[in-house]
Amino acid sequence: MALSPPVPEPAVPVAPRRWLRVHHETRYDYAATVELAHHLACLQPRDTAWQQVRGWSLSIDPVPDEWQAQPDTQPWPPLQHSRDPWGNGRLAFSLSRVHGSLRVVSRFEAGLSPREPLALDDSPDWAGVAAGLRYHQGLTNGEAVEFSLGTPLAPRDPRLADYARASFTPGRGLMAAAVELMHRIHADFRYRPASTEVSTSAPQALALRQGVCQDFAHVLIGGLRSLGLAARYVSGYLLTHPPEGQPRLVGADASHAWAEVWCPQLGWCPLDPTNDQVPGLDHVTLAWGRDYADVAPLRGVIRGGGRAAPHVAVTVEPLEEGGETP
């Protein structure tokens, strides 16, 4: 069954330069039957000033209890759809019938526009920005302050501070230092799937010097926070480009993650340490939060099931100019 709720309009009208089609499937094949399950999905892509979303739908099999009496054309059950403190759409659903598998599929198209270039030479002194994020009377950066505080996966930690401080020298501009830290993480860490868990923290990843995109992002976020700066975790998708002459690897990718650092003059500035680049027209934003735990695509509590690892398949492919399917 698939339901398609209305998606909020973007805050600023956009003229997309590129349209991408996203297909994200998560499947659990349980070792034993599940008698009861409660799940929370964070799979609704965000409309932003640089991203326009259209045609989003979510399919769930088996059909959740709350949806059984509702045809596909009905809106989301109001008590099941909500938004978290950062504006991400969430859907809670339950399965009270015995089942041996779960399949959740998200589909949508995203129109992407270029974001403002990072002003590396004009950003303010990083230490002054950090001082402005400390709690004081008349504080005006409340949202940013929240993202300067440590979390279990991206804490404030002296080891992270020591690692980041090599880039954040006295008097240096915030964005120039943040971009250098991104370059260093990319150079110092090895991308190695299955070498960490979703519960791996930034200090643990720092010690291992390896991990996946989640770990790269957490180390960058934790390093910034450990110096008193604000950074947030962004989940999404990445359009990958194969070597010249080879076909696109459709369906071979997983969900992606990067970070955004807060600058008073520039707002939230994206950095992708896994790919050592500033996210642009290849990055599709799904959600953002303090760390991965805030925006896990799918989580739940089940009775039964035994051990079962999720099988995730993501396809991100371009549409023809104007948004038509090739």
Coordinates of N, CA, C and O in Angstrom, one line a residue, residues 134-284:
R134 N 28.3 30.6 23.0 CA 28.2 30.3 24.4 C 26.9 31.0 25.0 O 26.5 32.0 24.6
Y135 N 26.3 30.3 26.0 CA 25.1 30.8 26.6 C 25.4 32.2 27.2 O 26.4 32.3 28.0
H136 N 24.6 33.2 26.9 CA 24.7 34.5 27.6 C 23.4 35.2 27.4 O 22.5 34.9 26.6
Q137 N 23.2 36.2 28.2 CA 22.0 37.0 28.1 C 21.8 37.7 26.7 O 22.8 38.2 26.2
G138 N 20.6 37.6 26.2 CA 20.3 38.2 24.9 C 20.8 37.3 23.7 O 20.9 37.8 22.6
L139 N 21.1 36.1 24.0 CA 21.6 35.1 22.9 C 20.6 35.1 21.8 O 19.4 34.9 22.0
T140 N 21.0 35.3 20.5 CA 20.1 35.3 19.4 C 20.3 34.1 18.5 O 19.6 33.9 17.5
N141 N 21.3 33.2 18.7 CA 21.6 32.1 17.9 C 21.1 30.8 18.5 O 21.9 29.8 18.6
G142 N 19.9 30.7 19.0 CA 19.4 29.6 19.8 C 19.5 28.3 19.0 O 19.9 27.3 19.6
E143 N 19.1 28.3 17.7 CA 19.1 27.0 17.0 C 20.5 26.6 16.8 O 20.8 25.4 17.0
A144 N 21.4 27.5 16.5 CA 22.8 27.1 16.3 C 23.4 26.5 17.6 O 24.2 25.6 17.6
V145 N 23.1 27.2 18.7 CA 23.6 26.8 20.0 C 23.3 25.3 20.3 O 24.1 24.5 20.8
E146 N 22.0 24.9 20.0 CA 21.6 23.5 20.2 C 22.5 22.5 19.5 O 22.9 21.5 20.0
F147 N 23.0 22.9 18.3 CA 23.9 22.0 17.5 C 25.3 22.2 17.9 O 26.2 21.5 17.3
S148 N 25.6 23.0 18.8 CA 27.0 23.1 19.3 C 27.2 22.2 20.5 O 28.3 21.9 21.0
L149 N 26.1 21.6 21.1 CA 26.2 20.7 22.2 C 26.5 19.3 21.8 O 26.1 18.9 20.7
G150 N 27.2 18.6 22.6 CA 27.5 17.2 22.3 C 26.4 16.3 22.4 O 25.4 16.5 23.1
T151 N 26.5 15.2 21.6 CA 25.5 14.1 21.6 C 26.2 12.8 21.7 O 27.4 12.8 21.5
P152 N 25.5 11.7 22.0 CA 26.2 10.4 22.2 C 27.1 10.0 21.0 O 28.2 9.5 21.2
L153 N 26.7 10.3 19.7 CA 27.4 9.9 18.6 C 28.4 10.9 18.1 O 29.4 10.6 17.4
A154 N 28.2 12.2 18.4 CA 29.1 13.3 18.1 C 29.3 14.2 19.3 O 28.8 15.3 19.3
P155 N 30.0 13.7 20.3 CA 30.2 14.4 21.5 C 31.2 15.5 21.5 O 32.0 15.5 20.5
R156 N 31.3 16.3 22.5 CA 32.4 17.2 22.7 C 33.5 16.3 23.4 O 33.2 15.7 24.4
D157 N 34.6 16.2 22.9 CA 35.6 15.3 23.4 C 37.0 15.9 23.2 O 37.3 16.4 22.1
P158 N 37.9 15.8 24.2 CA 39.2 16.4 24.0 C 40.0 15.7 22.9 O 40.9 16.4 22.2
R159 N 39.8 14.5 22.6 CA 40.5 13.8 21.4 C 40.1 14.4 20.1 O 40.9 14.7 19.2
L160 N 38.8 14.7 20.0 CA 38.3 15.3 18.8 C 38.8 16.8 18.7 O 39.1 17.2 17.6
A161 N 38.8 17.4 19.8 CA 39.3 18.8 19.8 C 40.8 18.9 19.4 O 41.2 19.7 18.6
D162 N 41.6 18.0 19.9 CA 43.0 18.0 19.5 C 43.2 17.7 18.0 O 44.0 18.3 17.3
Y163 N 42.3 16.8 17.5 CA 42.4 16.5 16.0 C 42.0 17.7 15.2 O 42.7 18.0 14.2
A164 N 40.9 18.4 15.6 CA 40.4 19.5 14.8 C 41.3 20.7 14.9 O 41.4 21.5 14.0
R165 N 42.0 20.9 16.1 CA 42.7 22.1 16.4 C 43.9 22.4 15.4 O 44.3 23.5 15.2
A166 N 44.4 21.3 14.7 CA 45.4 21.5 13.8 C 45.0 22.3 12.6 O 45.8 23.0 11.9
S167 N 43.7 22.3 12.3 CA 43.1 23.2 11.2 C 42.6 24.5 11.8 O 42.7 25.5 11.0
F168 N 42.2 24.6 13.0 CA 41.6 25.8 13.6 C 42.7 26.5 14.4 O 42.7 26.5 15.6
T169 N 43.6 27.1 13.7 CA 44.7 27.9 14.3 C 44.2 29.3 14.7 O 43.2 29.7 14.1
P170 N 44.9 30.0 15.6 CA 44.4 31.3 16.0 C 44.3 32.3 14.9 O 45.2 32.4 14.0
G171 N 43.1 33.0 14.9 CA 42.9 34.0 13.9 C 42.4 33.5 12.5 O 42.2 34.3 11.6
R172 N 42.2 32.2 12.4 CA 41.8 31.7 11.0 C 40.3 31.8 10.8 O 39.6 31.7 11.8
G173 N 39.9 32.0 9.6 CA 38.5 32.1 9.3 C 37.8 30.8 9.4 O 38.4 29.7 9.2
L174 N 36.6 30.8 9.9 CA 35.8 29.6 10.2 C 35.7 28.7 9.0 O 36.0 27.5 9.1
M175 N 35.3 29.1 7.8 CA 35.1 28.2 6.7 C 36.4 27.7 6.1 O 36.4 26.5 5.7
A176 N 37.4 28.5 6.1 CA 38.7 28.0 5.6 C 39.2 26.9 6.5 O 39.7 25.8 6.0
A177 N 39.0 27.0 7.8 CA 39.5 26.0 8.7 C 38.6 24.7 8.6 O 39.1 23.6 8.6
A178 N 37.3 24.9 8.5 CA 36.3 23.8 8.4 C 36.6 23.0 7.1 O 36.6 21.8 7.1
V179 N 36.9 23.7 6.0 CA 37.1 23.0 4.7 C 38.5 22.2 4.9 O 38.6 21.1 4.4
E180 N 39.4 22.8 5.5 CA 40.7 22.1 5.7 C 40.5 20.8 6.6 O 41.1 19.7 6.3
L181 N 39.7 20.9 7.6 CA 39.4 19.8 8.4 C 38.7 18.7 7.6 O 39.0 17.5 7.8
M182 N 37.8 19.1 6.7 CA 37.1 18.1 5.8 C 38.2 17.4 5.0 O 38.2 16.2 4.9
H183 N 39.1 18.2 4.4 CA 40.2 17.5 3.6 C 41.0 16.6 4.4 O 41.4 15.5 3.9
R184 N 41.3 16.9 5.7 CA 42.2 16.0 6.5 C 41.4 14.8 6.8 O 42.1 13.7 6.8
I185 N 40.2 14.8 7.2 CA 39.4 13.6 7.5 C 39.4 12.7 6.3 O 39.6 11.5 6.4
H186 N 39.2 13.3 5.1 CA 39.1 12.5 3.9 C 40.5 11.8 3.7 O 40.5 10.6 3.3
A187 N 41.6 12.5 3.9 CA 42.9 11.9 3.7 C 43.3 10.9 4.8 O 44.0 9.9 4.5
D188 N 42.9 11.2 6.0 CA 43.3 10.4 7.2 C 42.5 9.1 7.4 O 43.0 8.2 8.1
F189 N 41.3 9.1 6.9 CA 40.4 8.0 7.2 C 40.2 7.1 6.0 O 40.1 7.6 4.8
R190 N 40.0 5.8 6.2 CA 39.8 4.9 5.1 C 38.3 4.6 5.1 O 37.7 4.2 6.1
Y191 N 37.7 4.7 3.9 CA 36.3 4.3 3.7 C 36.2 2.8 3.6 O 36.7 2.2 2.7
R192 N 35.6 2.2 4.6 CA 35.6 0.7 4.7 C 34.2 0.2 5.2 O 33.9 0.3 6.4
P193 N 33.3 -0.2 4.3 CA 32.0 -0.7 4.7 C 32.1 -1.9 5.7 O 33.0 -2.7 5.7
A194 N 31.1 -1.9 6.6 CA 31.0 -2.9 7.6 C 32.1 -2.9 8.7 O 32.2 -3.9 9.5
S195 N 32.9 -1.9 8.7 CA 34.0 -1.8 9.7 C 33.5 -1.1 11.0 O 34.2 -1.2 12.0
T196 N 32.3 -0.5 11.0 CA 31.8 0.1 12.2 C 30.3 -0.2 12.3 O 29.7 -0.9 11.3
E197 N 29.6 0.2 13.4 CA 28.2 -0.1 13.6 C 27.5 1.3 13.5 O 28.1 2.4 13.6
V198 N 26.2 1.3 13.5 CA 25.4 2.5 13.5 C 25.6 3.2 14.9 O 25.3 4.4 15.0
S199 N 26.0 2.4 15.9 CA 26.2 3.0 17.2 C 27.6 3.5 17.5 O 27.9 4.0 18.6
T200 N 28.5 3.4 16.5 CA 29.9 3.8 16.6 C 29.9 5.4 16.8 O 29.3 6.1 16.0
S201 N 30.6 5.8 17.8 CA 30.7 7.3 18.1 C 31.9 7.9 17.4 O 32.8 7.2 16.9
A202 N 31.9 9.2 17.3 CA 33.0 9.9 16.7 C 34.3 9.6 17.3 O 35.3 9.4 16.6
P203 N 34.5 9.6 18.6 CA 35.8 9.2 19.2 C 36.2 7.8 18.8 O 37.4 7.6 18.6
Q204 N 35.3 6.9 18.8 CA 35.6 5.5 18.4 C 36.1 5.5 16.9 O 37.1 4.8 16.6
A205 N 35.4 6.2 16.0 CA 35.8 6.2 14.6 C 37.2 6.9 14.5 O 38.0 6.5 13.6
L206 N 37.4 8.0 15.3 CA 38.7 8.6 15.2 C 39.8 7.7 15.6 O 40.9 7.7 15.0
A207 N 39.6 6.8 16.6 CA 40.6 5.8 17.0 C 40.8 4.8 15.9 O 42.0 4.4 15.6
L208 N 39.8 4.4 15.2 CA 39.9 3.4 14.1 C 40.5 3.9 12.9 O 41.1 3.2 12.1
R209 N 40.2 5.2 12.6 CA 40.6 5.9 11.4 C 40.0 5.2 10.1 O 40.6 5.1 9.1
Q210 N 38.8 4.7 10.3 CA 38.1 4.1 9.2 C 36.6 4.1 9.5 O 36.2 4.3 10.7
G211 N 35.8 3.8 8.5 CA 34.4 3.7 8.7 C 33.6 4.0 7.4 O 34.2 3.9 6.3
V212 N 32.4 4.4 7.6 CA 31.5 4.8 6.4 C 31.1 6.2 6.5 O 31.6 7.0 7.4
C213 N 30.3 6.7 5.6 CA 30.0 8.1 5.5 C 29.4 8.7 6.9 O 29.7 9.8 7.2
Q214 N 28.7 7.8 7.6 CA 28.2 8.3 8.9 C 29.3 8.6 9.8 O 29.3 9.6 10.5
D215 N 30.3 7.8 9.8 CA 31.5 8.0 10.7 C 32.3 9.3 10.3 O 32.7 10.1 11.2
F216 N 32.5 9.4 9.0 CA 33.2 10.6 8.5 C 32.5 11.9 9.0 O 33.1 12.9 9.4
A217 N 31.1 11.9 8.8 CA 30.3 13.0 9.2 C 30.4 13.3 10.7 O 30.5 14.4 11.2
H218 N 30.3 12.2 11.5 CA 30.3 12.4 12.9 C 31.7 12.9 13.4 O 31.7 13.7 14.4
V219 N 32.8 12.5 12.8 CA 34.1 13.0 13.2 C 34.2 14.5 12.9 O 34.7 15.3 13.8
L220 N 33.7 14.9 11.8 CA 33.7 16.3 11.4 C 32.8 17.1 12.4 O 33.3 18.2 12.9
I221 N 31.6 16.6 12.7 CA 30.7 17.3 13.6 C 31.3 17.4 15.0 O 31.3 18.4 15.6
G222 N 31.8 16.2 15.5 CA 32.3 16.2 16.8 C 33.6 17.1 17.0 O 33.7 17.7 18.0
G223 N 34.4 17.1 15.9 CA 35.6 18.0 16.0 C 35.2 19.5 16.1 O 35.7 20.3 16.9
L224 N 34.2 19.9 15.3 CA 33.7 21.3 15.3 C 33.1 21.6 16.7 O 33.3 22.6 17.3
R225 N 32.2 20.7 17.2 CA 31.6 20.9 18.5 C 32.6 21.0 19.6 O 32.4 21.8 20.6
S226 N 33.6 20.2 19.5 CA 34.6 20.2 20.6 C 35.4 21.5 20.7 O 36.0 21.7 21.7
L227 N 35.3 22.3 19.6 CA 35.9 23.6 19.6 C 34.9 24.7 19.9 O 35.2 25.9 19.8
G228 N 33.7 24.3 20.2 CA 32.6 25.3 20.6 C 31.8 25.7 19.4 O 31.0 26.7 19.5
L229 N 32.0 25.1 18.2 CA 31.2 25.5 17.0 C 30.0 24.6 16.8 O 29.8 23.6 17.5
A230 N 29.1 25.1 15.9 CA 27.8 24.4 15.7 C 27.9 23.6 14.4 O 28.3 24.1 13.4
A231 N 27.4 22.4 14.4 CA 27.4 21.5 13.2 C 26.2 20.5 13.4 O 25.9 20.1 14.5
R232 N 25.7 20.2 12.2 CA 24.6 19.2 12.3 C 24.8 18.1 11.2 O 25.6 18.3 10.3
Y233 N 24.1 17.0 11.5 CA 24.2 15.8 10.6 C 23.1 15.8 9.6 O 21.9 16.1 9.9
V234 N 23.5 15.6 8.3 CA 22.5 15.6 7.2 C 22.5 14.2 6.6 O 23.5 13.6 6.3
S235 N 21.3 13.6 6.5 CA 21.1 12.3 5.8 C 20.5 12.6 4.4 O 19.8 13.6 4.2
G236 N 20.9 11.8 3.5 CA 20.4 12.0 2.2 C 20.9 10.9 1.2 O 21.2 9.8 1.6
Y237 N 21.1 11.4 -0.1 CA 21.5 10.5 -1.1 C 22.5 11.2 -2.0 O 22.5 12.4 -2.1
L238 N 23.3 10.4 -2.7 CA 24.3 10.9 -3.6 C 24.3 10.3 -4.9 O 24.2 9.0 -5.1
L239 N 24.3 11.1 -6.0 CA 24.4 10.6 -7.3 C 25.9 10.3 -7.6 O 26.7 11.2 -7.6
T240 N 26.2 9.1 -7.8 CA 27.6 8.7 -8.1 C 27.9 8.7 -9.6 O 27.0 8.3 -10.4
H241 N 29.1 9.0 -10.0 CA 29.5 9.0 -11.4 C 30.6 7.9 -11.6 O 31.6 8.0 -11.0
P242 N 30.3 6.9 -12.4 CA 31.3 5.9 -12.6 C 32.5 6.4 -13.5 O 32.4 7.5 -14.1
P243 N 33.6 5.7 -13.5 CA 34.7 6.1 -14.4 C 34.2 6.2 -15.9 O 33.3 5.5 -16.3
E244 N 34.9 7.0 -16.6 CA 34.5 7.3 -18.0 C 34.5 6.0 -18.8 O 35.4 5.1 -18.7
G245 N 33.4 5.8 -19.5 CA 33.3 4.6 -20.3 C 32.6 3.4 -19.7 O 32.2 2.4 -20.3
Q246 N 32.3 3.6 -18.4 CA 31.6 2.5 -17.6 C 30.1 3.0 -17.4 O 29.9 4.2 -17.2
P247 N 29.2 2.0 -17.4 CA 27.8 2.4 -17.1 C 27.6 2.8 -15.7 O 28.3 2.5 -14.8
R248 N 26.5 3.6 -15.5 CA 26.2 4.0 -14.1 C 25.7 2.8 -13.3 O 25.0 1.9 -13.8
L249 N 26.2 2.8 -12.1 CA 25.9 1.6 -11.2 C 24.5 1.9 -10.5 O 24.4 2.3 -9.4
V250 N 23.5 1.6 -11.3 CA 22.1 1.9 -10.8 C 21.8 0.8 -9.7 O 22.0 -0.4 -9.9
G251 N 21.3 1.3 -8.5 CA 20.9 0.4 -7.5 C 22.0 -0.1 -6.6 O 21.8 -0.9 -5.6
A252 N 23.3 0.3 -6.8 CA 24.4 -0.2 -6.0 C 24.7 0.7 -4.8 O 25.6 0.3 -4.0
D253 N 24.0 1.8 -4.7 CA 24.4 2.8 -3.7 C 23.5 2.6 -2.4 O 22.4 2.1 -2.5
A254 N 24.0 3.1 -1.3 CA 23.2 3.2 -0.1 C 23.0 4.6 0.2 O 23.4 5.5 -0.5
S255 N 22.2 4.9 1.3 CA 22.0 6.3 1.7 C 23.3 6.9 2.1 O 24.3 6.2 2.5
H256 N 23.4 8.2 2.1 CA 24.6 8.9 2.3 C 24.4 9.9 3.5 O 23.3 10.1 4.0
A257 N 25.5 10.5 3.9 CA 25.5 11.4 5.1 C 26.6 12.4 4.9 O 27.7 12.1 4.4
W258 N 26.4 13.6 5.4 CA 27.4 14.6 5.4 C 27.1 15.6 6.6 O 26.3 15.3 7.4
A259 N 27.8 16.7 6.6 CA 27.6 17.6 7.8 C 27.4 19.0 7.3 O 27.7 19.3 6.1
E260 N 26.9 19.9 8.1 CA 26.8 21.3 7.9 C 27.3 22.1 9.1 O 26.9 21.8 10.2
V261 N 28.1 23.1 8.8 CA 28.7 23.9 9.9 C 27.9 25.2 9.8 O 27.6 25.8 8.7
W262 N 27.7 25.8 11.0 CA 27.0 27.1 11.0 C 27.9 28.3 11.0 O 28.9 28.3 11.8
C263 N 27.6 29.2 10.1 CA 28.4 30.5 10.1 C 27.4 31.6 10.2 O 26.4 31.6 9.5
P264 N 27.7 32.6 11.1 CA 26.7 33.7 11.2 C 26.3 34.4 10.0 O 25.2 34.8 9.8
Q265 N 27.3 34.6 9.1 CA 27.1 35.4 7.8 C 26.5 34.5 6.7 O 25.7 35.0 5.9
L266 N 26.8 33.2 6.7 CA 26.5 32.3 5.6 C 25.3 31.3 5.9 O 24.8 30.7 5.0
G267 N 25.0 31.2 7.2 CA 24.0 30.2 7.6 C 24.7 28.8 7.6 O 25.8 28.6 8.0
W268 N 23.9 27.8 7.3 CA 24.4 26.4 7.3 C 25.1 26.0 6.0 O 24.6 26.1 5.0
C269 N 26.4 25.7 6.2 CA 27.3 25.4 5.0 C 27.6 23.9 5.0 O 28.2 23.4 5.9
P270 N 27.3 23.2 3.9 CA 27.5 21.8 3.8 C 28.9 21.4 3.5 O 29.6 22.1 2.7
L271 N 29.3 20.3 4.1 CA 30.7 19.7 3.8 C 30.5 18.2 3.8 O 29.9 17.6 4.7
D272 N 31.1 17.6 2.8 CA 31.0 16.1 2.6 C 32.4 15.5 2.8 O 33.2 15.4 1.8
P273 N 32.9 15.1 4.0 CA 34.2 14.6 4.1 C 34.4 13.3 3.5 O 35.6 12.9 3.1
T274 N 33.4 12.5 3.3 CA 33.6 11.2 2.6 C 34.1 11.4 1.2 O 35.0 10.6 0.7
N275 N 33.6 12.3 0.5 CA 33.9 12.6 -0.9 C 34.8 13.8 -1.1 O 35.2 14.2 -2.2
D276 N 35.2 14.5 0.1 CA 36.0 15.6 0.1 C 35.5 16.7 -0.9 O 36.3 17.2 -1.7
Q277 N 34.3 17.1 -0.7 CA 33.7 18.1 -1.6 C 32.6 18.9 -0.9 O 32.0 18.4 0.1
V278 N 32.3 20.0 -1.4 CA 31.1 20.8 -0.9 C 29.9 20.2 -1.6 O 29.8 20.3 -2.9
P279 N 28.9 19.7 -0.9 CA 27.7 19.2 -1.6 C 27.0 20.2 -2.5 O 27.0 21.4 -2.3
G280 N 26.6 19.7 -3.7 CA 26.0 20.5 -4.7 C 24.8 19.8 -5.4 O 24.0 19.2 -4.7
L281 N 24.9 19.7 -6.7 CA 23.8 19.2 -7.5 C 23.8 17.6 -7.5 O 22.9 17.1 -8.1
D282 N 24.7 17.0 -6.8 CA 24.7 15.5 -6.7 C 24.2 15.0 -5.4 O 24.0 13.8 -5.2
H283 N 23.9 15.9 -4.5 CA 23.5 15.6 -3.1 C 22.0 15.9 -2.9 O 21.5 17.0 -3.1
V284 N 21.2 14.9 -2.5 CA 19.8 15.0 -2.2 C 19.6 15.0 -0.7 O 20.0 14.0 -0.1

